[in-house]
Structure formats: structure tokens, C-alpha cells
CSV table of C-alpha atoms in Angstrom, one decimal:
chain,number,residue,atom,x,y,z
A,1,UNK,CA,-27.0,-69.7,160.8
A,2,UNK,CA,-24.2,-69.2,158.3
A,3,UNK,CA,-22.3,-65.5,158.3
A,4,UNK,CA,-23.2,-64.0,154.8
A,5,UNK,CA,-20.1,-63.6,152.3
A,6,UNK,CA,-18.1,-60.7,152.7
A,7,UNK,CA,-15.3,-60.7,150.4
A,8,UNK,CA,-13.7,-57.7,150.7
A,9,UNK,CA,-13.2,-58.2,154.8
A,10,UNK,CA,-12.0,-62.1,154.3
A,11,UNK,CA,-9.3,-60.6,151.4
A,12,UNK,CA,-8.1,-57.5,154.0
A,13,UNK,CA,-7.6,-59.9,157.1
A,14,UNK,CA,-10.5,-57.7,158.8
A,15,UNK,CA,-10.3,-58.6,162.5
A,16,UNK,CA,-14.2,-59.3,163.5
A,17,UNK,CA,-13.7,-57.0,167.0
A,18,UNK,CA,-11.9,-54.0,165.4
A,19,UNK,CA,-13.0,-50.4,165.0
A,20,UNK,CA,-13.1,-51.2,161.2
A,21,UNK,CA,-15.1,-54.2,161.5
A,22,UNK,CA,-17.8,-51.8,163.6
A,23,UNK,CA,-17.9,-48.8,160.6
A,24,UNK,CA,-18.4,-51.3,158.4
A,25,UNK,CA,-21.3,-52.9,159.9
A,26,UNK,CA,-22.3,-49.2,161.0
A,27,UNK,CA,-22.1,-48.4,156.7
A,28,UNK,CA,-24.1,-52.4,156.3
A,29,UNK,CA,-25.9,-51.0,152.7
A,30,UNK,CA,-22.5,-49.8,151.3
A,31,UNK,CA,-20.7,-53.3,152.3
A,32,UNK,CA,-23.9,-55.4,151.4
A,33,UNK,CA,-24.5,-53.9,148.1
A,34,UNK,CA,-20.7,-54.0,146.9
A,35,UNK,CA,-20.8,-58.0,147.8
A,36,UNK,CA,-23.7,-57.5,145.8
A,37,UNK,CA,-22.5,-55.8,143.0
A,38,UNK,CA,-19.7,-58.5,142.8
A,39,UNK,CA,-22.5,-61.0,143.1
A,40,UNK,CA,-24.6,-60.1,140.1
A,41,UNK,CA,-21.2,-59.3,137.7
A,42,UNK,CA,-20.2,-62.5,138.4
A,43,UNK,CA,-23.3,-65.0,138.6
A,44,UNK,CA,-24.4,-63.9,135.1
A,45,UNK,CA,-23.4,-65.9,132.4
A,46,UNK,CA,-24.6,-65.0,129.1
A,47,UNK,CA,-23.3,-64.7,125.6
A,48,UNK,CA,-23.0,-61.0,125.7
A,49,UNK,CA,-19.6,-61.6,128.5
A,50,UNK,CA,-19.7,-65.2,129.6
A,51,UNK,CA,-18.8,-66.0,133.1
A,52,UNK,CA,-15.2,-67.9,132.4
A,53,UNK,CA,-14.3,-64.1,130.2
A,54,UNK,CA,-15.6,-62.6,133.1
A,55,UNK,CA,-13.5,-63.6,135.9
A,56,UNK,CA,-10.3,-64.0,133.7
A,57,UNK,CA,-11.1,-60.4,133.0
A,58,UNK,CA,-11.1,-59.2,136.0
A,59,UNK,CA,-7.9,-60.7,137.4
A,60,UNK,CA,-5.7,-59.1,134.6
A,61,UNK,CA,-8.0,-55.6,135.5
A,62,UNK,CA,-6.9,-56.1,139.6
A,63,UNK,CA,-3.3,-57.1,138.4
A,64,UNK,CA,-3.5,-53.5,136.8
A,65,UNK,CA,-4.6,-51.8,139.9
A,66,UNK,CA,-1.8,-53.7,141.8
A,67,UNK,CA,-4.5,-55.5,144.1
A,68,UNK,CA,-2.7,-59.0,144.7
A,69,UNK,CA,-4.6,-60.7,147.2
A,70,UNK,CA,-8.0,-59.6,144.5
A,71,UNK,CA,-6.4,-61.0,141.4
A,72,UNK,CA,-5.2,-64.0,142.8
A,73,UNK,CA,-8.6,-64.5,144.0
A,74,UNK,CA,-10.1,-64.0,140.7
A,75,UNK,CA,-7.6,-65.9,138.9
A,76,UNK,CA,-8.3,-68.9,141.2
A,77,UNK,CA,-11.9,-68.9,139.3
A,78,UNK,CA,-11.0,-68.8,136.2
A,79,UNK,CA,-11.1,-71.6,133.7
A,80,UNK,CA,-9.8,-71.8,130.1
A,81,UNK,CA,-11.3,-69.5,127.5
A,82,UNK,CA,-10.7,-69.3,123.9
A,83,UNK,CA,-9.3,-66.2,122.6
A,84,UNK,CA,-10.7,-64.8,120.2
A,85,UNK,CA,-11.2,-61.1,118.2
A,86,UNK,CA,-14.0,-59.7,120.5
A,87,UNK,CA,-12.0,-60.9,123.4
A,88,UNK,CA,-9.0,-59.3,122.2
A,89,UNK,CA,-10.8,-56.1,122.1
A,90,UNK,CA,-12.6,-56.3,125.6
A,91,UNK,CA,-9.2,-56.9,127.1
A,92,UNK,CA,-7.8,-53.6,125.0
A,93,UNK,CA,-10.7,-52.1,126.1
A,94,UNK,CA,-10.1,-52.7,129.5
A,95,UNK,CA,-6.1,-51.9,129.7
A,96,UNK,CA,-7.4,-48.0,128.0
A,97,UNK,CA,-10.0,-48.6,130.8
A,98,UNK,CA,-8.5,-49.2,133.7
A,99,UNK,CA,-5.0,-47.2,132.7
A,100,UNK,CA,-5.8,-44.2,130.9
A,101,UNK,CA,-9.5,-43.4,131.2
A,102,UNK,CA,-9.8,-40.6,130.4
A,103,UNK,CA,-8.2,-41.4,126.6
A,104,UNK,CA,-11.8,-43.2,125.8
A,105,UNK,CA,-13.6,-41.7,122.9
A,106,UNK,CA,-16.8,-43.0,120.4
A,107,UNK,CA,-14.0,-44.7,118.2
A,108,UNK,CA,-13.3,-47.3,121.1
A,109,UNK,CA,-16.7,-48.2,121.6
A,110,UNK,CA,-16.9,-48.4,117.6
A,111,UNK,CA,-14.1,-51.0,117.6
A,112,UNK,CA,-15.9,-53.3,120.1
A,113,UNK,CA,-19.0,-52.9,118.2
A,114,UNK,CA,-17.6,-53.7,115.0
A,115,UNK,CA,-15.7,-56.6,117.2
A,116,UNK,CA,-19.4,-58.1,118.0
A,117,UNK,CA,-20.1,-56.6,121.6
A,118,UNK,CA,-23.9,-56.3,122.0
A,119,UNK,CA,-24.9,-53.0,123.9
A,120,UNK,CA,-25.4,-54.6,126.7
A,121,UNK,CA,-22.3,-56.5,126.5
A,122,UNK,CA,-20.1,-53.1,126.0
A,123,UNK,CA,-22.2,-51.9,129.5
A,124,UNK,CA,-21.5,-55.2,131.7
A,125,UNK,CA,-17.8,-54.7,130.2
A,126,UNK,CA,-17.7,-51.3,130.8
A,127,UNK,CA,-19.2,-52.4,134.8
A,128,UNK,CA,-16.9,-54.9,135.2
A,129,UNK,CA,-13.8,-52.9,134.7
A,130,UNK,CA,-14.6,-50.0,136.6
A,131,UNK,CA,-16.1,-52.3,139.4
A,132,UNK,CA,-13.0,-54.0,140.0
A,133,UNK,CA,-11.2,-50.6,139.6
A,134,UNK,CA,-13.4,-49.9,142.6
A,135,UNK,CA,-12.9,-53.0,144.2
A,136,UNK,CA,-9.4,-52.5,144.2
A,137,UNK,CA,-9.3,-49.4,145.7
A,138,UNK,CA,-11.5,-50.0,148.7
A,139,UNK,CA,-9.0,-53.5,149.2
A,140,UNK,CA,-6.1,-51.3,149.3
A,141,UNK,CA,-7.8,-48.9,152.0
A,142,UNK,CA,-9.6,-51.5,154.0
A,143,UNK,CA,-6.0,-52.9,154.5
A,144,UNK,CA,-4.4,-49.3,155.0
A,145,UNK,CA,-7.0,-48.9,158.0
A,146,UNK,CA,-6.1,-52.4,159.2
A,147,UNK,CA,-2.6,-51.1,160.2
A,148,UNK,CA,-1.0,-53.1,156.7
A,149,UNK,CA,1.4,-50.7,154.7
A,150,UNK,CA,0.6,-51.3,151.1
A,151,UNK,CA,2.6,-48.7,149.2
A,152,UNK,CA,4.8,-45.7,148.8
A,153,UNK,CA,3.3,-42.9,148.6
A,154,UNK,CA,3.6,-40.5,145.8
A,155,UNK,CA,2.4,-36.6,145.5
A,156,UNK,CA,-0.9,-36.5,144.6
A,157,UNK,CA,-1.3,-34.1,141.7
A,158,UNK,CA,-4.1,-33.5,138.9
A,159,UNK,CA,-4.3,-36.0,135.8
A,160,UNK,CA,-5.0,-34.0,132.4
A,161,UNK,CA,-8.5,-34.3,130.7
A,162,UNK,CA,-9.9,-33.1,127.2
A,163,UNK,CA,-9.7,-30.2,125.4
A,164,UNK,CA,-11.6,-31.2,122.1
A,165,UNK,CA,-13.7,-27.9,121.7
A,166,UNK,CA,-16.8,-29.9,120.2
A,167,UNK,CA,-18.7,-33.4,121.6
A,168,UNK,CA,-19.2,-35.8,118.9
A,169,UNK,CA,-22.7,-34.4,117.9
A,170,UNK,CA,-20.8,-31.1,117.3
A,171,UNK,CA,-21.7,-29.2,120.5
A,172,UNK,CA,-19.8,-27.4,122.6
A,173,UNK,CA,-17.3,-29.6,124.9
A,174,UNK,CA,-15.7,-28.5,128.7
A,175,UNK,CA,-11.9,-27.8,128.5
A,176,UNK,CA,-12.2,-26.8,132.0
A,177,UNK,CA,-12.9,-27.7,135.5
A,178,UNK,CA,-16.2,-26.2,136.3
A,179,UNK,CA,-19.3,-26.1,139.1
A,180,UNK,CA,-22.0,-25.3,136.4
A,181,UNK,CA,-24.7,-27.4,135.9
A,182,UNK,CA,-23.5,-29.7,132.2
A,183,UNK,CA,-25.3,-31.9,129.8
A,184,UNK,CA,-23.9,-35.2,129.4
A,185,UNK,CA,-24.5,-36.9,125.8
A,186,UNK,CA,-23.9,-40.7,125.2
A,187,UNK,CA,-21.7,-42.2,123.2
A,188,UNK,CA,-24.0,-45.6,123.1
A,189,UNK,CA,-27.5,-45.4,122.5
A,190,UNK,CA,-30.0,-45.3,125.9
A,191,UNK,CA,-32.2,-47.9,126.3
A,192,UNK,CA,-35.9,-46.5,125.1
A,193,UNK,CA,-38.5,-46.3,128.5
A,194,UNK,CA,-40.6,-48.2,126.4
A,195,UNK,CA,-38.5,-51.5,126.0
A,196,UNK,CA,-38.5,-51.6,129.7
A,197,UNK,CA,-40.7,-53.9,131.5
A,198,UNK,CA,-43.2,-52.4,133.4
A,199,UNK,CA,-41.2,-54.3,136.6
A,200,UNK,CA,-38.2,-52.1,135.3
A,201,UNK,CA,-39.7,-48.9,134.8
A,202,UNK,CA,-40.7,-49.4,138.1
A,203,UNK,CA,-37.9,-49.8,139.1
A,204,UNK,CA,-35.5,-47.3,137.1
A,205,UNK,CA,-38.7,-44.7,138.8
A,206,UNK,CA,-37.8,-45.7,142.3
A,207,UNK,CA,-34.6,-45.0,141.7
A,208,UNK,CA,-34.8,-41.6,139.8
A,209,UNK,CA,-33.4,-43.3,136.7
A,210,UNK,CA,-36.5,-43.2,133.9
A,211,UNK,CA,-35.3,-40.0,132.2
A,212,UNK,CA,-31.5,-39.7,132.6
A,213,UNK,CA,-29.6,-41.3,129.7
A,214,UNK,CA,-26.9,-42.2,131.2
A,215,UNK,CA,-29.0,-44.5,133.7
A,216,UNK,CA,-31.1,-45.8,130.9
A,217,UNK,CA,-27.9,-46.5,129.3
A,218,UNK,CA,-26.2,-48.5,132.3
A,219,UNK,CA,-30.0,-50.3,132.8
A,220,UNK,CA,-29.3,-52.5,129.9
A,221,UNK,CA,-28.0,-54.9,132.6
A,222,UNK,CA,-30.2,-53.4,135.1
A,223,UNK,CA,-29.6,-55.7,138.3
A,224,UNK,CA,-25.7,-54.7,138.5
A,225,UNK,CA,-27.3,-50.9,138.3
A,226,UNK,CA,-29.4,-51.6,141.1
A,227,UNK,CA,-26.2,-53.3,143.1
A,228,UNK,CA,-24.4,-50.0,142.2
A,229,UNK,CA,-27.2,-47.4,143.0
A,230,UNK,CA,-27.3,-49.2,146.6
A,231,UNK,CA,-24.1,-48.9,146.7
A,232,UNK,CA,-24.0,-45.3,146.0
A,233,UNK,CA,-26.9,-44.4,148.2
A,234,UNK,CA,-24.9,-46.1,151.4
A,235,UNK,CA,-21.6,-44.8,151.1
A,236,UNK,CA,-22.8,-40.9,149.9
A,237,UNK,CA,-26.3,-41.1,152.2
A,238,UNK,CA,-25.6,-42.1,155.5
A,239,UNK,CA,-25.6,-40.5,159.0
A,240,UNK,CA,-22.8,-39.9,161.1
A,241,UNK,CA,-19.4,-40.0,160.1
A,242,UNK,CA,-17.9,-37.9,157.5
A,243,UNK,CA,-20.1,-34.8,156.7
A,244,UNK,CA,-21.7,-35.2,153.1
A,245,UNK,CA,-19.6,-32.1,152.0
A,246,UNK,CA,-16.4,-34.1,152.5
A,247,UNK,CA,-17.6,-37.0,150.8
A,248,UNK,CA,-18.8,-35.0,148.0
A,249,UNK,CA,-15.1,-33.3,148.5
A,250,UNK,CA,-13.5,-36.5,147.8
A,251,UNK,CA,-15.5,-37.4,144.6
A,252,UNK,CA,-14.4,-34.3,143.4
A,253,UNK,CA,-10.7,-34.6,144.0
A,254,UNK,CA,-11.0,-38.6,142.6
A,255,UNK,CA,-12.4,-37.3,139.0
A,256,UNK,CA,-9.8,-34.1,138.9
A,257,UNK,CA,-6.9,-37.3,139.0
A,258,UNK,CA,-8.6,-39.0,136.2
A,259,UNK,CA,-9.9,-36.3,134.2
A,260,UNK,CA,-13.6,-36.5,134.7
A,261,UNK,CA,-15.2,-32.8,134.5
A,262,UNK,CA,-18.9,-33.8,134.3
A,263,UNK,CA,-19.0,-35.6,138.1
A,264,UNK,CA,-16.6,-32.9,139.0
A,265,UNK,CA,-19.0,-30.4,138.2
A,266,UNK,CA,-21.4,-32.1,140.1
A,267,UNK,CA,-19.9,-33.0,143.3
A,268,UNK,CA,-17.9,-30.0,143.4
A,269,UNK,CA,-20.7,-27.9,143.2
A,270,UNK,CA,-22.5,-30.0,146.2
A,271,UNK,CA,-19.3,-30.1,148.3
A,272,UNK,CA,-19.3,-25.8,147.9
A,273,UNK,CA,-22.6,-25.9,148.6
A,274,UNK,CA,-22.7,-27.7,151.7
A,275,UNK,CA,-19.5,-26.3,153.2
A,276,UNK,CA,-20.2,-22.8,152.6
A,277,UNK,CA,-16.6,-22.9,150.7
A,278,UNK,CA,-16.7,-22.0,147.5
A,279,UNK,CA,-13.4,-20.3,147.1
A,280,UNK,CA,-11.7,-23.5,148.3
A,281,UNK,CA,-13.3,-26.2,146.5
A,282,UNK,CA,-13.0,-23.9,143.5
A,283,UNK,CA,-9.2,-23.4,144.3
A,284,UNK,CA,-9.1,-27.4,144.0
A,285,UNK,CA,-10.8,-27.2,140.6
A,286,UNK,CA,-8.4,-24.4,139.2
A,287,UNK,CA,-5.3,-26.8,139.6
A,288,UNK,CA,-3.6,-27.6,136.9
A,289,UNK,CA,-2.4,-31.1,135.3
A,290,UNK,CA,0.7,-32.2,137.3
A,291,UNK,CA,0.4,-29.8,139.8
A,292,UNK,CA,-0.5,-30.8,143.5
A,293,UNK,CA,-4.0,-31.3,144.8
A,294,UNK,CA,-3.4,-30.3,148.2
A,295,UNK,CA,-1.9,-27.0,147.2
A,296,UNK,CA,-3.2,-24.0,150.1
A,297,UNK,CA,-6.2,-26.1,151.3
A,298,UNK,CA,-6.5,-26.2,154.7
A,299,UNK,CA,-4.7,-28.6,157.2
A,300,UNK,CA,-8.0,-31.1,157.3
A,301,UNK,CA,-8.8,-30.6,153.7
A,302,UNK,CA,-5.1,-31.2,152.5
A,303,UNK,CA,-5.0,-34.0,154.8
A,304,UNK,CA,-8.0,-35.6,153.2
A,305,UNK,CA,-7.4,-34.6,149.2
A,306,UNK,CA,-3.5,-35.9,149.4
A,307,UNK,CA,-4.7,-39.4,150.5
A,308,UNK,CA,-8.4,-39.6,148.3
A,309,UNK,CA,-5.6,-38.9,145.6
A,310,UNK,CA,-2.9,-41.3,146.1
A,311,UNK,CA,-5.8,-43.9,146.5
A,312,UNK,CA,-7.1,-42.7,143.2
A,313,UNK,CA,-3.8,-43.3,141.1
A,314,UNK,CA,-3.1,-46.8,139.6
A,315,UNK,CA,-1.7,-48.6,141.3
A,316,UNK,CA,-2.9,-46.9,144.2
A,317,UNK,CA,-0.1,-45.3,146.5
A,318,UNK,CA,-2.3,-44.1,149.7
A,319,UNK,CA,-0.1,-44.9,152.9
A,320,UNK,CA,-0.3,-45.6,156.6
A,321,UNK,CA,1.4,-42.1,157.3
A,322,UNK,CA,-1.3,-40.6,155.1
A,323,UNK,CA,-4.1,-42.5,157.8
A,324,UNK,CA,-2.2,-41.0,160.4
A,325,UNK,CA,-1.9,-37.6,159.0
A,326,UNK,CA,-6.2,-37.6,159.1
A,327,UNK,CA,-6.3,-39.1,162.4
A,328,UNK,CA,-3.8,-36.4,164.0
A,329,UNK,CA,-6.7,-34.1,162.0
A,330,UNK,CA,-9.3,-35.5,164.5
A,331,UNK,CA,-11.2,-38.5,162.1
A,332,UNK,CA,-12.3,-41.1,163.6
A,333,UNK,CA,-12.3,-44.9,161.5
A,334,UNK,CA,-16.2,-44.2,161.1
A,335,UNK,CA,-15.0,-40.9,158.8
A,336,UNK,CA,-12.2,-42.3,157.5
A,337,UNK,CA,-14.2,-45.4,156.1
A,338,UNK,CA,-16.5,-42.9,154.5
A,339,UNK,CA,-13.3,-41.1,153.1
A,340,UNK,CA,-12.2,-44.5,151.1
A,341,UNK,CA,-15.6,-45.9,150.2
A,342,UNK,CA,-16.3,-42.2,148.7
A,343,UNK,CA,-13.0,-42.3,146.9
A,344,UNK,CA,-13.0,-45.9,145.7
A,345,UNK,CA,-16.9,-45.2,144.6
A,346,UNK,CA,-15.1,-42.7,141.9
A,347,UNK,CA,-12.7,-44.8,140.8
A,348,UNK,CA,-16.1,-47.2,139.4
A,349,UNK,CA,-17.9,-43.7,138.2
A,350,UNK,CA,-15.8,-42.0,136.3
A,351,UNK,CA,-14.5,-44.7,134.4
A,352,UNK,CA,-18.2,-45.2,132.9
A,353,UNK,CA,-19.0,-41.2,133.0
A,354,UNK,CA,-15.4,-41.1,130.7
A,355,UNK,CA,-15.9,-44.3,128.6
A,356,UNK,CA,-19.5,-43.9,127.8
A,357,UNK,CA,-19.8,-40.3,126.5
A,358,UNK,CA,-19.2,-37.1,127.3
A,359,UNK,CA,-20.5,-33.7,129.1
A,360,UNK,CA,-21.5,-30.7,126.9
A,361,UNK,CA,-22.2,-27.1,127.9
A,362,UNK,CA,-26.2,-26.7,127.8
A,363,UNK,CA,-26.9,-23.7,125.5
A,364,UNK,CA,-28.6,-21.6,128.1
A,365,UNK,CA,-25.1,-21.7,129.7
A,366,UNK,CA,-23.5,-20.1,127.0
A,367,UNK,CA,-22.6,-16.4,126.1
């Protein structure tokens, strides 16, 4: 019987008998359902992002991220495509995208619209980028815990995010880090329940999805959402290794680098929750843009936050003295998988939490 594809272990040289090898088959949901994810994104071919678009796509977005061995695969699939206007502006899109995420607003979305991108065509783009953003990532650290240096590392400080005092619809926007509970309001219309199948709405129920716009937004191609929520539920909900507060921790420190104050809220408030350490994760919210991440956390924490972070800028930066740094900390390769599939999950999440609309504070929250 033939060995299912893995593409991420053939690309980082993953020796079959190592400890990384093990945690891997030890996390088998997260590493089946990112094959997966890739598999869907890139077995579809329709006119909203044909297949050729697709993969040319997504070598320019791994060149970006500074993941050779990923673009050299992609570019190897890649056949001649016509540019064109909407083309133009998905690749635009996806510099802004993969770059500066957190500089999306409505009036990009506008311009691909106007361009001739379908709804569901600005969602698979949308996927596609910040899956390969994600992709990327988890290359660069599977090959980090493989022993293979892969970059100098830099200090790992906070990116800037918005301070527009009103969302689009006029109410009232975040200009700070927070762990209340926010609205989030889409800049791209939801898919309606009711234009669901009733296959789908079984399936956006199963999944929690049928009344959250955001996942009723990203269900216009709802197979890659399914790939992705499996993908979520096996790197964030899993026994053993790294305690859900520090995976939650890292989500938190990967969307204060890029900007993103809705999942910090949400993961912030999960990781203070769980640790019984408000004060600290709260500390790591308060910093300020430029300013280092790590700044009076403790040893393990600072550890852990200075190398989610490096990961998280682009090109990535994380280094083998960083892995070292976390094993002298006690982490075993189980925990320090779950610390690089939780950061590289981020890298995919914010982008589409940042690219597709925007987090508003509820009125009950106010005054």
C-alpha cells in the first residue's frame, strides 16, 4: 500500500525515525488536514481562480515569505497564464496580503470587485494567500526542528495596527489591544443560511459555523473551510504536548506582529484564562509597536513569544538558537511542534480576520 502524500515532510528532509517524524504522526489531524487544505486549493479549477493562476500564485506568495524549497515546488506546476487586469489585481492583492496585512481595507476588496473577482473568487484568493503564508511558516519550523539553520534571527517586536476610530458601517473601531469580547463586521457580504445546501448547513452546524459571519463568509468555497477547521481543531485541540494556554499564548503573540486585535482578543483572553495569568498576557498586549515582545515575561514565556515572533515576521527569521533556548526551558519536540503549528496557524488567520473586515466594539461594551 502506497504512503499518503505528505508534502510538507518530503520539502523539510523529515527523517522517517526522528522525534519530529513521531509528533507529527502523534498531531496526524493537524498534518492530514494541511495536506488537505493544499489538496482542495489546488485540485479546484474553476473560473472564479483557475488552477494554472493558482499555483503561479502561490510561488510568487512563498518567494515572499522566503520559503525556497515551497516556491520552487510550486513554480515547477505552473504553466503559462495570460495576464490580464483581474490577474493584475489578485497578485496586488496578494503582495498587500502577504506583506503588509494589516494595510487591507473595504477599498481593496472594491478594486478586485470592480476587477471582476466573484465573492467566492476574492475568498479562495484570500485562502490561498494566507494558506501559503501558513505553509511557509510551518516549512521554515519543520526545518528549524530538523537541526537546518534557516535564518538570522532578528528581535521580535510588535507590528502597528489601526487606529481609524469608526468601522466602515460607522461603529465604533479597536485602537487598542484588548481581552473583551468584540464584534467582527465583514467587509464582503456572508453567504445567506438559506443558499446553503441542506448537505452544507449540515455541515457549517457540525462545525459551529451556521450563524458566525465570518464562517459563512469563508464557506463560499466550503471544502477548503472544512480542510482549515480540521486543521484548526488538530493543532489547538489535542492532548499532550503544549498546554492549550500556550498555544492560545502563541496565537496571541502571532496577531500582536501583524496587527490583528479581534483574534488577539480572543486568544488572549483564553490564554489568561487558562493560565490563571492575566497580568502577564495583558503585559504582552500593552506593548507597543516596535517595542519587544518578550519584554518582563518569564524565562519560559520569553522563550516561547521571542521565537512564535521571529517565525511570524516575513520572511520568517526564527533560528536554531531560539529551538535551543525552549529546549534548555524543558520542551520536548511534541511541545515544540505544537508551538510552530500554533504560530504558523496565525500567520493563515489573521490575514483573512485583517483582509476581510474588521472588529467593532459591541455597544453593551461601551461607556
Amino acid at each position: 500500500m502506497s504512503q499518503p502524500v505528505d508534502l510538507l515532510s518530503a520539502l523539510a528532509d523529515i527523517d522517517p525515525a526522528s522525534e519530529l517524524a513521531q509528533a507529527r504522526a502523534e498531531r496526524h489531524a493537524a498534518t492530514q488536514h494541511t495536506q488537505g487544505s493544499y489538496e482542495v486549493l489546488f485540485s479546484q479549477d474553476d473560473s472564479d481562480l483557475p488552477l494554472p493562476s493558482r499555483f503561479a500564485l502561490a510561488a510568487l506568495i512563498a518567494g515572499w515569505h522566503g520559503a525556497t524549497r515551497l516556491q520552487a515546488h510550486y513554480q515547477q506546476q505552473v504553466t503559462t497564464t495570460t495576464p490580464d487586469a483581474r490577474v493584475a489585481s489578485g497578485h496586488a492583492f496578494a503582495e498587500l496580503l502577504s506583506l503588509h496585512p494589516v494595510d487591507a481595507t473595504p477599498q481593496h476588496i472594491e478594486r478586485l470587485q470592480q476587477a471582476g473577482w466573484t465573492p467566492r473568487g476574492i475568498v479562495t484568493l484570500a485562502q490561498l494567500i494566507a494558506f501559503v503564508s501558513f505553509q511557509s511558516r510551518l516549512l521554515t519550523g519543520l526545518r528549524l526542528l530538523s537541526g537546518e539553520e534557516t535564518a538570522t534571527q532578528t528581535h521580535a517586536v510588535a507590528g502597528t495596527w489601526h487606529d481609524a476610530p469608526r468601522t466602515l458601517s460607522g461603529q465604533t473601531a479597536l485602537t487598542a489591544f484588548t481581552q473583551q469580547e468584540l464584534g467582527w463586521e465583514a467587509w464582503l457580504a456572508a453567504k445567506p443560511l438559506n443558499e446553503f445546501t441542506a448537505d452544507e448547513q449540515a455541515t457549517l452546524k457540525k462545525n459551529g459555523h451556521s450563524d458566525s459571519d465570518y464562517f459563512r463568509l469563508l464557506a463560499r468555497n466550503l471544502p477548503l473551510l472544512e480542510q482549515r477547521t480540521l486543521t484548526d481543531k488538530g493543532i489547538f485541540y489535542t492532548s499532550g504536548g503544549l498546554s492549550r494556554a500556550e498555544r492560545e499564548l502563541a496565537a496571541t503573540v502571532v496577531s500582536k506582529v501583524n496587527g490583528c486585535i479581534y483574534c488577539a482578543s480572543v486568544h488572549a483572553r483564553k490564554a489568561s484564562q487558562l493560565s490563571k495569568d492575566e497580568p502577564a498576557v495583558q503585559k504582552l498586549l500593552n506593548v507597543a509597536p516596535g517595542a519587544e515582545l518578550a519584554h518582563g515575561q518569564s524565562p519560559r514565556w520569553a522563550a516561547m513569544i521571542d521565537l512564535v515572533a521571529t517565525l511570524s515576521i516575513t520572511p520568517a527569521a526564527a533560528s536554531l538558537q531560539q529551538v535551543q533556548r525552549l529546549r534548555d526551558q524543558g520542551f520536548t519536540t511534541l511541545e515544540l511542534l505544537d508551538v510552530i503549528q500554533s504560530a504558523a496557524f496565525f500567520a493563515w488567520a489573521n490575514r483573512l480576520m485583517l483582509t476581510l473586515g474588521e472588529p467593532f466594539l459591541p455597544e453593551q461594551s461601551q461607556g
